[in-house]
Tab-separated table of C-alpha atoms in Angstrom:
chain	number	residue	atom	x	y	z
W	995	MET	CA	-30.866	-172.624	-124.064
W	996	ASP	CA	-33.273	-169.805	-123.573
W	997	ALA	CA	-35.803	-168.500	-126.090
W	998	GLU	CA	-33.638	-165.544	-127.125
W	999	THR	CA	-30.681	-167.763	-128.060
W	1000	THR	CA	-32.934	-170.117	-130.004
W	1001	THR	CA	-34.463	-167.209	-131.938
W	1002	SER	CA	-31.021	-165.782	-132.692
W	1003	LEU	CA	-29.741	-169.175	-133.879
W	1004	LEU	CA	-32.824	-169.688	-136.065
W	1005	ALA	CA	-32.399	-166.241	-137.645
W	1006	THR	CA	-28.735	-166.990	-138.359
W	1007	PHE	CA	-29.623	-170.131	-140.351
W	1008	ALA	CA	-32.803	-168.756	-141.924
W	1009	PHE	CA	-31.031	-165.983	-143.845
W	1010	PRO	CA	-28.657	-168.241	-145.864
W	1011	VAL	CA	-31.498	-170.672	-146.604
W	1012	LEU	CA	-33.676	-167.786	-147.793
W	1013	MET	CA	-30.842	-166.513	-150.010
W	1014	ILE	CA	-30.429	-169.942	-151.615
W	1015	VAL	CA	-34.164	-170.124	-152.350
W	1016	VAL	CA	-34.143	-166.634	-153.886
W	1017	LEU	CA	-31.065	-167.494	-155.948
W	1018	TYR	CA	-32.791	-170.612	-157.280
W	1019	ILE	CA	-35.958	-168.726	-158.207
W	1020	ILE	CA	-34.141	-165.832	-159.888
W	1021	MET	CA	-31.261	-167.582	-161.675
W	1022	ILE	CA	-31.281	-171.366	-161.823
W	1023	ARG	CA	-34.942	-172.087	-162.593
W	1024	PRO	CA	-35.194	-169.778	-165.663
W	1025	GLN	CA	-31.917	-171.182	-167.038
W	1026	ARG	CA	-33.195	-174.751	-166.785
W	1027	LYS	CA	-36.452	-173.753	-168.471
W	1028	LYS	CA	-34.519	-172.140	-171.339
W	1029	GLU	CA	-32.333	-175.265	-171.716
W	1030	LYS	CA	-35.455	-177.461	-171.919
W	1031	GLU	CA	-36.984	-175.233	-174.614
W	1032	THR	CA	-33.738	-175.262	-176.607
W	1033	GLN	CA	-33.503	-179.053	-176.402
W	1034	ALA	CA	-37.134	-179.413	-177.515
W	1035	MET	CA	-36.447	-177.093	-180.477
W	1036	ARG	CA	-33.393	-179.126	-181.481
W	1037	ASN	CA	-35.306	-182.407	-181.233
W	1038	SER	CA	-38.199	-181.088	-183.345
W	1039	ILE	CA	-36.254	-180.482	-186.563
W	1040	GLU	CA	-37.615	-182.113	-189.695
W	1041	ILE	CA	-36.408	-182.442	-193.270
W	1042	GLY	CA	-36.965	-179.153	-195.104
W	1043	ASP	CA	-36.727	-176.899	-192.033
W	1044	GLY	CA	-34.539	-173.813	-192.276
W	1045	ILE	CA	-31.657	-173.933	-189.791
W	1046	THR	CA	-29.165	-171.392	-188.509
W	1047	THR	CA	-26.151	-172.917	-186.752
W	1048	ILE	CA	-24.259	-171.373	-183.849
W	1049	GLY	CA	-21.521	-170.561	-186.367
W	1050	GLY	CA	-23.960	-168.558	-188.504
W	1051	ILE	CA	-24.359	-171.053	-191.353
W	1052	VAL	CA	-27.870	-170.961	-192.841
W	1053	GLY	CA	-29.487	-173.717	-194.883
W	1054	HIS	CA	-32.179	-176.374	-195.128
W	1055	VAL	CA	-32.158	-179.825	-193.533
W	1056	VAL	CA	-31.929	-182.627	-196.113
W	1057	SER	CA	-31.147	-185.578	-193.823
W	1058	ILE	CA	-31.451	-186.361	-190.121
W	1059	LYS	CA	-29.663	-189.060	-188.141
W	1060	GLU	CA	-29.631	-189.803	-184.420
W	1061	ASP	CA	-27.400	-186.923	-183.261
W	1062	THR	CA	-26.450	-185.283	-186.580
W	1063	PHE	CA	-28.166	-183.635	-189.514
W	1064	VAL	CA	-27.123	-182.658	-193.050
W	1065	LEU	CA	-27.595	-179.028	-194.014
W	1066	GLU	CA	-27.791	-177.872	-197.649
W	1067	THR	CA	-26.661	-174.304	-198.205
W	1068	GLY	CA	-26.828	-171.841	-201.090
W	1069	ASN	CA	-27.596	-172.235	-204.775
W	1070	ASP	CA	-24.591	-174.513	-205.315
W	1071	ARG	CA	-26.274	-177.056	-202.997
W	1072	VAL	CA	-23.273	-177.648	-200.730
W	1073	LYS	CA	-24.102	-180.246	-198.086
W	1074	MET	CA	-22.516	-180.224	-194.623
W	1075	ARG	CA	-23.032	-182.491	-191.617
W	1076	PHE	CA	-23.535	-180.937	-188.160
W	1077	LYS	CA	-24.247	-182.134	-184.636
W	1078	ARG	CA	-27.670	-181.313	-183.164
W	1079	TRP	CA	-26.104	-179.161	-180.459
W	1080	ALA	CA	-24.904	-176.776	-183.184
W	1081	ILE	CA	-28.470	-175.630	-183.970
W	1082	GLN	CA	-29.170	-172.087	-182.874
W	1083	ASP	CA	-32.473	-171.399	-184.617
W	1084	VAL	CA	-35.076	-173.426	-186.510
W	1085	GLU	CA	-37.496	-172.019	-189.062
W	1086	LYS	CA	-40.192	-174.618	-189.605
W	1087	LEU	CA	-41.141	-175.543	-193.153
W	1088	ASN	CA	-44.670	-174.244	-193.780
W	1089	LEU	CA	-46.306	-176.328	-196.511
W	1090	ASP	CA	-49.622	-174.454	-196.261
W	1091	ALA	CA	-47.971	-171.121	-197.133
W	1092	THR	CA	-46.222	-172.574	-200.198
W	1093	THR	CA	-49.460	-174.220	-201.385
W	1094	ASP	CA	-51.406	-170.976	-200.967
W	1095	ALA	CA	-48.708	-168.952	-202.782
W	1096	GLY	CA	-48.616	-171.447	-205.642
W	1097	SER	CA	-52.402	-171.457	-206.136
W	1098	SER	CA	-52.673	-167.651	-206.270
W	1099	LYS	CA	-50.598	-167.413	-209.474
């Protein structure tokens, strides 16, 4: 093999490897980061937090088990059990804000 053939062969294999690296940096890495953040959000729920499910149901957490939680919705206090993977958004309960609002009356 001469130097020109070796260079040509190296260039042929370098391009697909470079494309895979670029694909990882642009697409796969950000998706994994987003999945980690979503999992951390779902694991951080506490009793009293406001929850929106992927189905659009809004309520407050009243009970938490290993992989499920009970959501209380509306004024009629309907309680429903959901899996953790059904959480779309969490609004943390802020006790400081309710204490400050109550003392200003």
